[in-house]
XYZ file of C-alpha atoms in Angstrom:
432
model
C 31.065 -1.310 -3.976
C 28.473 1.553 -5.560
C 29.071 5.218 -4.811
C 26.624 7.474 -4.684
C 26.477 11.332 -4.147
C 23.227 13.728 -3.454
C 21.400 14.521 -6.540
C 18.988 17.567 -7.165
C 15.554 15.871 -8.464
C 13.886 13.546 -10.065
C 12.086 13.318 -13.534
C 10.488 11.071 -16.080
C 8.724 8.503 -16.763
C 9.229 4.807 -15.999
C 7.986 0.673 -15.737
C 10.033 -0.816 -12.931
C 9.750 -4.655 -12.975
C 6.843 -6.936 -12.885
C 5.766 -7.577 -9.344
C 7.894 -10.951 -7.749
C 5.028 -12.255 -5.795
C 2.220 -12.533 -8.457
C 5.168 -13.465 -11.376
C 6.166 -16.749 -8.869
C 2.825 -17.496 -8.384
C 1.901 -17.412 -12.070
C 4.687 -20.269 -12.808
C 3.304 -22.589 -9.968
C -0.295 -22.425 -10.622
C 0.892 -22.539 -14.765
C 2.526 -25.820 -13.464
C -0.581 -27.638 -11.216
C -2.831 -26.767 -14.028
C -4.298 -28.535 -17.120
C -3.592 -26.780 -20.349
C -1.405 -24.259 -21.451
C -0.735 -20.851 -19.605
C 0.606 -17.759 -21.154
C 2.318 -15.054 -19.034
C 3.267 -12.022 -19.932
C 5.490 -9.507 -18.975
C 7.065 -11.928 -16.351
C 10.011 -10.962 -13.724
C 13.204 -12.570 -14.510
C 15.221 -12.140 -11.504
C 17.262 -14.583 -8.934
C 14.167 -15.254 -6.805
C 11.603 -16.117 -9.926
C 14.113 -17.665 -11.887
C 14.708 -20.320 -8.734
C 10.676 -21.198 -9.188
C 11.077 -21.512 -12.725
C 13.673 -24.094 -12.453
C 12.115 -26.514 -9.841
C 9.335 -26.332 -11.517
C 11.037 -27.395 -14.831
C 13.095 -30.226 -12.002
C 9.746 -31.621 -11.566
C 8.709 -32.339 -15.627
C 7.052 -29.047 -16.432
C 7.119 -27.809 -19.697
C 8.251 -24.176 -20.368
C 8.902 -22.199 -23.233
C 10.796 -18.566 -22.928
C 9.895 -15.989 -25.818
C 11.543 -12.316 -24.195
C 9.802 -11.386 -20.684
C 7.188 -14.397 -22.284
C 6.692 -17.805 -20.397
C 4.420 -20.552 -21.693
C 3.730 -23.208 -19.321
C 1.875 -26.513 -20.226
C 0.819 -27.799 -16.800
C 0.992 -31.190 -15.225
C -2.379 -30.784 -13.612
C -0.557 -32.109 -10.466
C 1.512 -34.912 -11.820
C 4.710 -34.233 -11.754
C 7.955 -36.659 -11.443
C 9.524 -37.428 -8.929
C 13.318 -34.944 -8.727
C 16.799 -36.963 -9.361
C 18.400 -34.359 -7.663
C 17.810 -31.627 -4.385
C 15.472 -28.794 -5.637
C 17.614 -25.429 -4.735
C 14.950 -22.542 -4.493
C 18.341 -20.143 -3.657
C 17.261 -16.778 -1.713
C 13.686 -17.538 -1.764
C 11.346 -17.661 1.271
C 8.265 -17.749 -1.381
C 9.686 -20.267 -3.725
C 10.118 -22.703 -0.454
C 7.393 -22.547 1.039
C 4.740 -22.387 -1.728
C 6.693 -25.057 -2.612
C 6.710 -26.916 -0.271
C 2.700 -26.941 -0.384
C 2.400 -28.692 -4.168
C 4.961 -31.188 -3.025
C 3.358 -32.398 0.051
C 0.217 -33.604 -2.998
C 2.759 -35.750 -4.092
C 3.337 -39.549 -3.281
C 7.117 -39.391 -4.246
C 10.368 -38.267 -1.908
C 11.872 -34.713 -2.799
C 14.483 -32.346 -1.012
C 14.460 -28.917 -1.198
C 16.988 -26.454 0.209
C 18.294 -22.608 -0.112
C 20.808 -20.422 -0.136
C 23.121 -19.577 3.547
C 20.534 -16.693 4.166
C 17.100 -19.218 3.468
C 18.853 -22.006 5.396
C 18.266 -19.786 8.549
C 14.596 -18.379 8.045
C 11.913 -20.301 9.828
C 9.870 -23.074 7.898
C 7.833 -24.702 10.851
C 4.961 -22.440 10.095
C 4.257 -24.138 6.613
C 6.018 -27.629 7.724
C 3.857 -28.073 11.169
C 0.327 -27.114 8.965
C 1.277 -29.608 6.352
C 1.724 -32.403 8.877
C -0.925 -32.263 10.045
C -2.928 -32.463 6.336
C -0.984 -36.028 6.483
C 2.252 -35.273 4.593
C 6.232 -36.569 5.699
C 7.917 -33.544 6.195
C 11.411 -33.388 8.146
C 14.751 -31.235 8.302
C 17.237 -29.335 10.219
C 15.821 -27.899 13.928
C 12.794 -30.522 13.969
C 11.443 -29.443 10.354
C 12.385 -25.777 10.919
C 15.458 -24.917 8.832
C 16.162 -26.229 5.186
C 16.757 -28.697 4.203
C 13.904 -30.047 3.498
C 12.805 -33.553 2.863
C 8.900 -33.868 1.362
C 7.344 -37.385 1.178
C 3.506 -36.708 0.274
C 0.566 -37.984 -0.771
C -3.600 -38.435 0.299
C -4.155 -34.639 2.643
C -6.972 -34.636 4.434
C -7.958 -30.577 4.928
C -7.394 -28.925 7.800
C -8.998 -25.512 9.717
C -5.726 -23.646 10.356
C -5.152 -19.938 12.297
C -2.710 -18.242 10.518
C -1.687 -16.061 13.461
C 1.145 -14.274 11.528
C -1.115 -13.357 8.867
C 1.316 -14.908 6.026
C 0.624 -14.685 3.160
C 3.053 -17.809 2.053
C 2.041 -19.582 4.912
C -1.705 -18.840 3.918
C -0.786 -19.808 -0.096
C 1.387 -23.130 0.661
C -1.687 -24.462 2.588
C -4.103 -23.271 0.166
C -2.241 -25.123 -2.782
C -1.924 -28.202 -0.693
C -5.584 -27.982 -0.242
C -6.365 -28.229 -4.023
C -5.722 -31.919 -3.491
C -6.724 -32.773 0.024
C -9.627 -34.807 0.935
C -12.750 -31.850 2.713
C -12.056 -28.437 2.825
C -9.240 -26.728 4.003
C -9.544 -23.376 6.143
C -7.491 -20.627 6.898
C -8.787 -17.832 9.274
C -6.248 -14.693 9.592
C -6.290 -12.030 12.015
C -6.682 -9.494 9.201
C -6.354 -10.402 5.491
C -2.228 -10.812 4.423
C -1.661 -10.193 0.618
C -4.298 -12.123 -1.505
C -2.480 -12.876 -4.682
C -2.558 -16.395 -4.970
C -6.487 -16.167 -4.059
C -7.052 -13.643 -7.036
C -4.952 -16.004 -9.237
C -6.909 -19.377 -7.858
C -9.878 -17.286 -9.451
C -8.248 -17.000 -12.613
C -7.552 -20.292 -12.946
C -11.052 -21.310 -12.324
C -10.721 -22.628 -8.889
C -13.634 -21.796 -6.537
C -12.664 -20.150 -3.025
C -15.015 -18.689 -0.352
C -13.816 -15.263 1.824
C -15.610 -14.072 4.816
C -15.107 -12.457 7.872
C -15.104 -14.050 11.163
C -15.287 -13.255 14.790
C -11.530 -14.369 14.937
C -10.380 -12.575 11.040
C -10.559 -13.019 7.847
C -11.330 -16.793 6.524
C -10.369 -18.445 3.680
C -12.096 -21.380 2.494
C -10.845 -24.360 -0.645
C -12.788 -27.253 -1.382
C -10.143 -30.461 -2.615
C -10.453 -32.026 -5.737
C -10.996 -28.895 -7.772
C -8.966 -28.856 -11.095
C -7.224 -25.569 -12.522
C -7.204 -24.910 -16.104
C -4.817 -22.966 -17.603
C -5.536 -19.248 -18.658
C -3.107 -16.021 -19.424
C -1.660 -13.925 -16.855
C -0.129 -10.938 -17.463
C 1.703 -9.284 -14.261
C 1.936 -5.797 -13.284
C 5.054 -3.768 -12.157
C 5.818 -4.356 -8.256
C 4.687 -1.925 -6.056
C 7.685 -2.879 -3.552
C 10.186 -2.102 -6.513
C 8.124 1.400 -7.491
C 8.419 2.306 -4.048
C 12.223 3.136 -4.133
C 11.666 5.474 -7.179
C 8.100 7.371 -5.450
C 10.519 7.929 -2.362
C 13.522 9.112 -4.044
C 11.351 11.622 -5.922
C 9.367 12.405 -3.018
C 12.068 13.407 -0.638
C 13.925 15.139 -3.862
C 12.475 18.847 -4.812
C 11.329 19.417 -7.409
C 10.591 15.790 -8.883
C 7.921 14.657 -11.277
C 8.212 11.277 -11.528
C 5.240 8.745 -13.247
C 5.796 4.784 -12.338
C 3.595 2.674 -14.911
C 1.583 -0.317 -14.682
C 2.060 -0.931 -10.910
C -0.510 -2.972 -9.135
C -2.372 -1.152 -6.278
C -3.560 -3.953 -4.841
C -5.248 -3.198 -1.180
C -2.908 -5.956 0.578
C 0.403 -4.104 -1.003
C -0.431 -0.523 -1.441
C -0.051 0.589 2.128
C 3.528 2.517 1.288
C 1.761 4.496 -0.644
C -1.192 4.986 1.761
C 1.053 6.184 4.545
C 3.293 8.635 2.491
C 0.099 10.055 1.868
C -0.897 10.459 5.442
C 2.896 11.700 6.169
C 1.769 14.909 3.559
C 3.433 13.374 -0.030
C 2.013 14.184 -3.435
C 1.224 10.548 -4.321
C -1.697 9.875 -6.644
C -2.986 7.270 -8.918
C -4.078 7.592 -12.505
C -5.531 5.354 -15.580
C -6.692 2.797 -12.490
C -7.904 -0.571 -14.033
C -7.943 -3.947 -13.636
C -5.608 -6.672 -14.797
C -5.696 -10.425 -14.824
C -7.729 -9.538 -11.579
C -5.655 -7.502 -9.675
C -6.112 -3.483 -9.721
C -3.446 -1.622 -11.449
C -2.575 2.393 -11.840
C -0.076 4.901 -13.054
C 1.623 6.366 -9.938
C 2.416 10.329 -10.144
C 4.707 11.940 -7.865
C 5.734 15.017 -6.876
C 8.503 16.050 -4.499
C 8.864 19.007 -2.004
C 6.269 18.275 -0.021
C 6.674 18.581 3.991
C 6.201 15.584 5.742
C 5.134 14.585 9.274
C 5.861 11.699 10.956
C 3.492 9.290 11.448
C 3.112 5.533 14.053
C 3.001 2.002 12.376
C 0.801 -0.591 14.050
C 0.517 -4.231 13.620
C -2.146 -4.018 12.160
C -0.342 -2.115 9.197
C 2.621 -3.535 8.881
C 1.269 -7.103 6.233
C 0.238 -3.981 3.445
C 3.451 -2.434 3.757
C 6.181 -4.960 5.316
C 8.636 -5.274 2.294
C 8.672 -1.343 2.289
C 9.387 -0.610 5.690
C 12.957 -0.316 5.604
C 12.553 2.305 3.506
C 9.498 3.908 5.101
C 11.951 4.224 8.052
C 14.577 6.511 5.707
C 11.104 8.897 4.996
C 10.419 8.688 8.432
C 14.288 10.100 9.821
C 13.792 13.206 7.591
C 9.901 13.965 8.268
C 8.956 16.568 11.167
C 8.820 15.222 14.206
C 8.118 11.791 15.571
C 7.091 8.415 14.198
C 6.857 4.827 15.393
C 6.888 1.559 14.113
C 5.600 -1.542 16.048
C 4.401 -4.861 15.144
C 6.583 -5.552 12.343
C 9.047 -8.656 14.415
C 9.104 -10.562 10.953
C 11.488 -7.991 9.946
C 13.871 -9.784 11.756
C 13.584 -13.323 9.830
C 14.140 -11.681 6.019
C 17.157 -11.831 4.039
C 18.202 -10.531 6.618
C 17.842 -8.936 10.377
C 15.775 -5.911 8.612
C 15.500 -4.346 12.053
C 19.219 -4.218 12.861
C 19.805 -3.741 9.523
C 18.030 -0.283 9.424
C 18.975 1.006 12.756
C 22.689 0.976 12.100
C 22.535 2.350 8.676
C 20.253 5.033 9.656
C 22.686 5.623 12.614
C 25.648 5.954 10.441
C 24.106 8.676 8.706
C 23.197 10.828 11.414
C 19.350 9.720 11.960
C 17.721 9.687 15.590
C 16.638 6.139 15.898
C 15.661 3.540 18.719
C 15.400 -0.489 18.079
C 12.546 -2.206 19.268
C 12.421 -6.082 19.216
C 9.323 -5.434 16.579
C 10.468 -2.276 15.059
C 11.818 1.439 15.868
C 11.171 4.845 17.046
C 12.305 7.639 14.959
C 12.577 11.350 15.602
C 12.870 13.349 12.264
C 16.455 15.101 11.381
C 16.652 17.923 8.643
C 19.193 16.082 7.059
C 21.361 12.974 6.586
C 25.429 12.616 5.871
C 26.792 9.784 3.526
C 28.363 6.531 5.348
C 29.397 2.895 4.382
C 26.655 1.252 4.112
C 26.185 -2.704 5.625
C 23.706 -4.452 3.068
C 24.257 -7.559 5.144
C 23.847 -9.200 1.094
C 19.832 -7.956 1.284
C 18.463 -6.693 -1.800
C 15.564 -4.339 -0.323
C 18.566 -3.032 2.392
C 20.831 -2.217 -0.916
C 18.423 -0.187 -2.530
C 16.430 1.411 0.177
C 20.372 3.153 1.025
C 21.045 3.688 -2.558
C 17.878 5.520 -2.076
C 19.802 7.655 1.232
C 22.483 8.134 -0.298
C 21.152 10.340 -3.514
C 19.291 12.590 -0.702
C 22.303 12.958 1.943
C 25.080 15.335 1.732
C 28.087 13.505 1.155
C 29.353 10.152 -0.520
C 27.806 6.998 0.269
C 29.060 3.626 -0.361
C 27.071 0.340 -0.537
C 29.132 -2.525 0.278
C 27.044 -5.552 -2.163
C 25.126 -3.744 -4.603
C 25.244 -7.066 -6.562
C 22.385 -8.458 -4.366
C 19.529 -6.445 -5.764
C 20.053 -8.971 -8.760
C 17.369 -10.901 -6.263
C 14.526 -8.420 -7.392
C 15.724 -5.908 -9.715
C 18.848 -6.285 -11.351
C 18.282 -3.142 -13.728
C 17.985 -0.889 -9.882
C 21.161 1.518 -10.817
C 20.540 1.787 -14.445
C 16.929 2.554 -14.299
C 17.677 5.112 -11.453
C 20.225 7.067 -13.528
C 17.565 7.177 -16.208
C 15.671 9.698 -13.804
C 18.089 11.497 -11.856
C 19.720 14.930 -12.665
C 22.546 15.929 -10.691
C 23.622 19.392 -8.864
């Protein structure tokens, strides 16, 4: 259980923790490659730490020096596992995952936690049968575990009709090593991470846009060598702090290093629209991804705004908490489109709706997302986490800007992304 009470603003300066998606996909591309790769300022949390140890189950090398990995890669050949590879909470770690292992001619398991034994995996398992790999589990291949028996791919052309981005990465990994070219068209372009890092690694890839999306073409047989990474601070983890300091008067906050990349900014984007003061400075590049220096400033008035489908892949970790900015903004705002809410850690859907309930907001479920009508303010209530880190801290969030006490129920979970949430937030707040 974690109390907290309404606080007055916001100030300071701070680096929340290197981004999840590009610090997992720095350890598996470390791994496939030849060489050594150096990363730098890498996320050591539940999620990462399960992709660091299958990778280690399956003969890499790693060395830890601090927030320091060096990885000496198996360009590919890795042994076969003497035991089931566990990749715990994570939806990324399994199904990138599951990618690399369908290259390989030997017979592996992997599995998850309760919560990833229930979240789909046809969508990676179906693509990579039909490249020519064994795959077979729980619900026909849907639901982990997981057995992989691999080997000689042969590329595929593949819609990606979801626009996922691990969906997209798993088949572009098992590409590397299928026979032909392997394509992925997307309605409109999911997070590109593991494309930018491809790059990095010397691996050539051609983008263009089709009649039916965005495609995304790999040529097998390429080799990656490896290279140093160094990873920025997540945007998804910044976003708590920016929304905390922009529903706070008089708040100054500045969020360092966090990656602004065009597929994960869109939190951002919309407070923006909604009337925030939320702007980048010292913008750069790093390790081929664009990074900034986020300043903030609270007191604004907000407006609501509507969420389409279209939106919702730049922005879909942050929507919970886009829907707390939304119940206190003027007037009305919608979300739609945004059904793989309900297939996360949890039901992110129900999830919100009955929190936002309990603390007075006006707010409808949809099957693929809400309508809200803005309140002037919110009351503390016991908060349902449902054991989801982004649910934890987007109503640790609510509860420093509602009158009241609020009490989260599992604030151990946001060990899964940021385990340093509630000290680095009480590095920033000042109390009434």
């Amino acid at each position: 259980m974690y109390k907290l009470k309404k606080a007055k603003s916001v100030k300071g300066e701070l680096r929340v923790p290197s981004d999840k998606s590009i610090s997992h996909r720095a350890v598996i591309l470390s791994a496939i490659a030849e060489g050594k790769s150096v990363i730098r300022n890498w996320l050591s949390s539940e999620d990462t730490l399960a992709t660091l140890q299958i990778a280690k189950a399956l003969g890499t090398k790693v060395e830890t020096k601090g927030n320091e990995l060096m990885i000496t890669g198996r360009d590919f050949n890795f042994c076969e596992p003497d035991h089931v590879l566990d990749a715990r909470n994570s939806g990324t770690t399994a199904r990138l995952f599951l990618g690399v292992l369908a290259t390989q001619e030997f017979f592996s398991v992997i599995t998850g936690d309760e919560s990833l034994r229930n979240r789909p995996m046809l969508r990676v398992v179906e693509p990579l049968r039909q490249m020519g790999a064994f795959l077979d589990g729980r619900e026909k291949g849907n639901k982990l575990p997981i057995c992989v028996r691999g080997g000689k791919l042969k590329g595929i052309s593949f819609f990606n009709k979801r626009a996922s981005a691990q969906v997209k990465s798993s088949l572009l990994l098992a590409g590397l090593k299928a026979e032909g070219i392997t394509e992925i068209t997307e309605p409109y372009l999911s997070r590109d991470h593991t494309e930018r890092m491809l790059k990095l690694f010397g691996a050539n890839i051609t983008q263009l846009e089709g009649s039916s999306g965005h495609i995304i073409k790999i040529a097998g047989g390429q080799k990656l060598y490896g290279c140093e990474i160094s990873c920025p601070a997540d945007p998804s983890s910044a976003a708590f702090f920016v929304a905390l300091a922009t529903l706070l008067e008089d708040s100054q906050l500045i969020l360092k290093d966090v990656l602004i990349n065009p597929t994960r900014d869109g939190f951002f984007r919309k407070l923006r629209q909604m009337g925030a003061y939320v702007e980048y400075a010292n913008v750069r590049e790093v390790s081929g991804e664009p990074v900034a220096d986020i300043v903030v400033e609270g007191g604004r008035k907000l407006k609501g705004l509507n969420i389409t489908k279209e939106d919702v892949p730049s922005l879909i970790d942050e929507l919970p908490l886009l829907a707390l900015v939304m119940s206190l903004a003027e007037g009305s705002s919608m979300v739609k489109g945004a059904e793989e809410l309900r297939f996360k850690e949890s039901d992110r859907i129900k999830a919100v709706v009955e929190n936002l309930r309990s603390m007075g907001a006006n707010i409808e479920e949809y099957q693929d997302g809400f309508y809200i009508e803005g309140v002037e303010k919110l009351k503390g209530a016991n908060i349902k986490t449902y054991s989801d880190h982004r649910i934890a801290m987007t109503f640790s969030v609510a509860g420093l800007v509602a009158e009241g006490e609020t009490t989260i129920d599992n604030p151990e979970c946001v060990s899964v992304s940021y385990p340093n949430f509630y000290e680095d937030l009480n590095k920033i707040i000042l109390q009434t």
